[in-house]
Amino acid sequence: MGRTAVRGIENVLDATQKRIAYIYDNYDNIQLSFSGGKDSTVLFHLLNEEAKKRGRKFYLYFQDQEAEYNASIDFVEWAMLHPNVIPL
């Protein structure tokens, strides 16, 4: 079975921002599981940007597995200090 590529007219950033806006439009409680890695950091910044626009807060969940780099912990602590973040 071959692979089929689906091509859209939107770029990834625009599509992601629309999906995040949909989440804020339809849900009261928003939570991001945050590792401090590149993928969750991008989502953090996009969620944070939308939260600022709407004057909303979102939950930022981090689970310390006791094998994290100190720099990762410092970065997570920095993210949790944002005013529209509810740290978990």
PDB file of C-alpha atoms in Angstrom:
ATOM      1  CA  MET A   1       0.000   0.000   0.000  1.00  0.00           C
ATOM      2  CA  GLY A   2       1.426   3.364  -1.021  1.00  0.00           C
ATOM      3  CA  ARG A   3       1.559   6.545   0.970  1.00  0.00           C
ATOM      4  CA  THR A   4      -0.647   9.471   0.092  1.00  0.00           C
ATOM      5  CA  ALA A   5       0.419  13.044   0.754  1.00  0.00           C
ATOM      6  CA  VAL A   6      -2.307  15.521   1.562  1.00  0.00           C
ATOM      7  CA  ARG A   7      -1.399  19.071   0.669  1.00  0.00           C
ATOM      8  CA  GLY A   8      -3.196  21.945   2.322  1.00  0.00           C
ATOM      9  CA  ILE A   9      -3.226  25.622   1.625  1.00  0.00           C
ATOM     10  CA  GLU A  10      -2.101  26.593   5.152  1.00  0.00           C
ATOM     11  CA  ASN A  11       1.329  26.431   6.660  1.00  0.00           C
ATOM     12  CA  VAL A  12       1.904  24.503   9.883  1.00  0.00           C
ATOM     13  CA  LEU A  13       2.068  27.590  12.102  1.00  0.00           C
ATOM     14  CA  ASP A  14      -1.252  29.014  10.875  1.00  0.00           C
ATOM     15  CA  ALA A  15      -2.973  25.640  11.200  1.00  0.00           C
ATOM     16  CA  THR A  16      -1.635  25.164  14.737  1.00  0.00           C
ATOM     17  CA  GLN A  17      -2.731  28.641  15.804  1.00  0.00           C
ATOM     18  CA  LYS A  18      -6.250  27.918  14.508  1.00  0.00           C
ATOM     19  CA  ARG A  19      -6.359  24.663  16.466  1.00  0.00           C
ATOM     20  CA  ILE A  20      -5.196  26.406  19.641  1.00  0.00           C
ATOM     21  CA  ALA A  21      -7.833  29.139  19.140  1.00  0.00           C
ATOM     22  CA  TYR A  22     -10.439  26.378  18.787  1.00  0.00           C
ATOM     23  CA  ILE A  23      -9.302  24.877  22.097  1.00  0.00           C
ATOM     24  CA  TYR A  24      -9.578  28.252  23.841  1.00  0.00           C
ATOM     25  CA  ASP A  25     -13.009  28.819  22.248  1.00  0.00           C
ATOM     26  CA  ASN A  26     -14.409  25.486  23.417  1.00  0.00           C
ATOM     27  CA  TYR A  27     -12.725  24.540  26.696  1.00  0.00           C
ATOM     28  CA  ASP A  28     -12.458  26.229  30.071  1.00  0.00           C
ATOM     29  CA  ASN A  29      -9.417  24.355  31.376  1.00  0.00           C
ATOM     30  CA  ILE A  30      -6.368  24.021  29.165  1.00  0.00           C
ATOM     31  CA  GLN A  31      -3.308  22.052  30.216  1.00  0.00           C
ATOM     32  CA  LEU A  32       0.047  21.459  28.567  1.00  0.00           C
ATOM     33  CA  SER A  33       2.292  18.612  29.635  1.00  0.00           C
ATOM     34  CA  PHE A  34       5.665  20.296  29.508  1.00  0.00           C
ATOM     35  CA  SER A  35       9.073  18.630  29.351  1.00  0.00           C
ATOM     36  CA  GLY A  36      11.160  21.660  28.443  1.00  0.00           C
ATOM     37  CA  GLY A  37      12.120  20.037  25.141  1.00  0.00           C
ATOM     38  CA  LYS A  38      11.782  21.684  21.761  1.00  0.00           C
ATOM     39  CA  ASP A  39       8.293  20.386  20.924  1.00  0.00           C
ATOM     40  CA  SER A  40       6.627  21.261  24.215  1.00  0.00           C
ATOM     41  CA  THR A  41       8.468  24.600  24.262  1.00  0.00           C
ATOM     42  CA  VAL A  42       6.943  25.567  20.910  1.00  0.00           C
ATOM     43  CA  LEU A  43       3.489  24.591  22.186  1.00  0.00           C
ATOM     44  CA  PHE A  44       4.118  26.522  25.396  1.00  0.00           C
ATOM     45  CA  HIS A  45       4.890  29.708  23.462  1.00  0.00           C
ATOM     46  CA  LEU A  46       1.854  29.287  21.184  1.00  0.00           C
ATOM     47  CA  LEU A  47      -0.524  28.583  24.101  1.00  0.00           C
ATOM     48  CA  ASN A  48       0.972  31.460  26.074  1.00  0.00           C
ATOM     49  CA  GLU A  49       0.529  33.841  23.149  1.00  0.00           C
ATOM     50  CA  GLU A  50      -3.164  32.928  22.810  1.00  0.00           C
ATOM     51  CA  ALA A  51      -3.695  33.098  26.583  1.00  0.00           C
ATOM     52  CA  LYS A  52      -2.282  36.640  26.636  1.00  0.00           C
ATOM     53  CA  LYS A  53      -4.605  37.708  23.802  1.00  0.00           C
ATOM     54  CA  ARG A  54      -7.634  36.380  25.672  1.00  0.00           C
ATOM     55  CA  GLY A  55      -6.630  37.293  29.199  1.00  0.00           C
ATOM     56  CA  ARG A  56      -6.793  33.617  30.163  1.00  0.00           C
ATOM     57  CA  LYS A  57      -4.627  31.213  32.122  1.00  0.00           C
ATOM     58  CA  PHE A  58      -3.582  27.663  31.355  1.00  0.00           C
ATOM     59  CA  TYR A  59      -2.131  24.814  33.374  1.00  0.00           C
ATOM     60  CA  LEU A  60       1.491  23.881  32.801  1.00  0.00           C
ATOM     61  CA  TYR A  61       2.238  20.379  34.033  1.00  0.00           C
ATOM     62  CA  PHE A  62       5.769  19.130  34.617  1.00  0.00           C
ATOM     63  CA  GLN A  63       6.746  15.803  36.126  1.00  0.00           C
ATOM     64  CA  ASP A  64      10.263  15.692  37.502  1.00  0.00           C
ATOM     65  CA  GLN A  65      11.615  12.207  36.869  1.00  0.00           C
ATOM     66  CA  GLU A  66      14.688  12.915  39.009  1.00  0.00           C
ATOM     67  CA  ALA A  67      16.985  12.462  36.036  1.00  0.00           C
ATOM     68  CA  GLU A  68      16.628  15.907  34.489  1.00  0.00           C
ATOM     69  CA  TYR A  69      19.427  18.266  33.597  1.00  0.00           C
ATOM     70  CA  ASN A  70      19.701  21.320  35.851  1.00  0.00           C
ATOM     71  CA  ALA A  71      19.318  23.547  32.799  1.00  0.00           C
ATOM     72  CA  SER A  72      16.020  21.812  31.954  1.00  0.00           C
ATOM     73  CA  ILE A  73      14.715  22.353  35.487  1.00  0.00           C
ATOM     74  CA  ASP A  74      15.758  26.024  35.352  1.00  0.00           C
ATOM     75  CA  PHE A  75      13.939  26.446  32.043  1.00  0.00           C
ATOM     76  CA  VAL A  76      10.766  24.782  33.349  1.00  0.00           C
ATOM     77  CA  GLU A  77      10.847  27.023  36.430  1.00  0.00           C
ATOM     78  CA  TRP A  78      11.196  30.071  34.157  1.00  0.00           C
ATOM     79  CA  ALA A  79       8.158  28.983  32.123  1.00  0.00           C
ATOM     80  CA  MET A  80       6.093  28.434  35.248  1.00  0.00           C
ATOM     81  CA  LEU A  81       6.745  31.987  36.434  1.00  0.00           C
ATOM     82  CA  HIS A  82       4.713  33.505  33.589  1.00  0.00           C
ATOM     83  CA  PRO A  83       1.688  35.384  34.929  1.00  0.00           C
ATOM     84  CA  ASN A  84      -0.905  33.462  32.925  1.00  0.00           C
ATOM     85  CA  VAL A  85       0.511  30.038  33.832  1.00  0.00           C
ATOM     86  CA  ILE A  86      -0.926  27.871  36.586  1.00  0.00           C
ATOM     87  CA  PRO A  87       1.987  25.564  37.519  1.00  0.00           C
ATOM     88  CA  LEU A  88       1.404  21.904  38.277  1.00  0.00           C
TER      89      LEU A  88
END
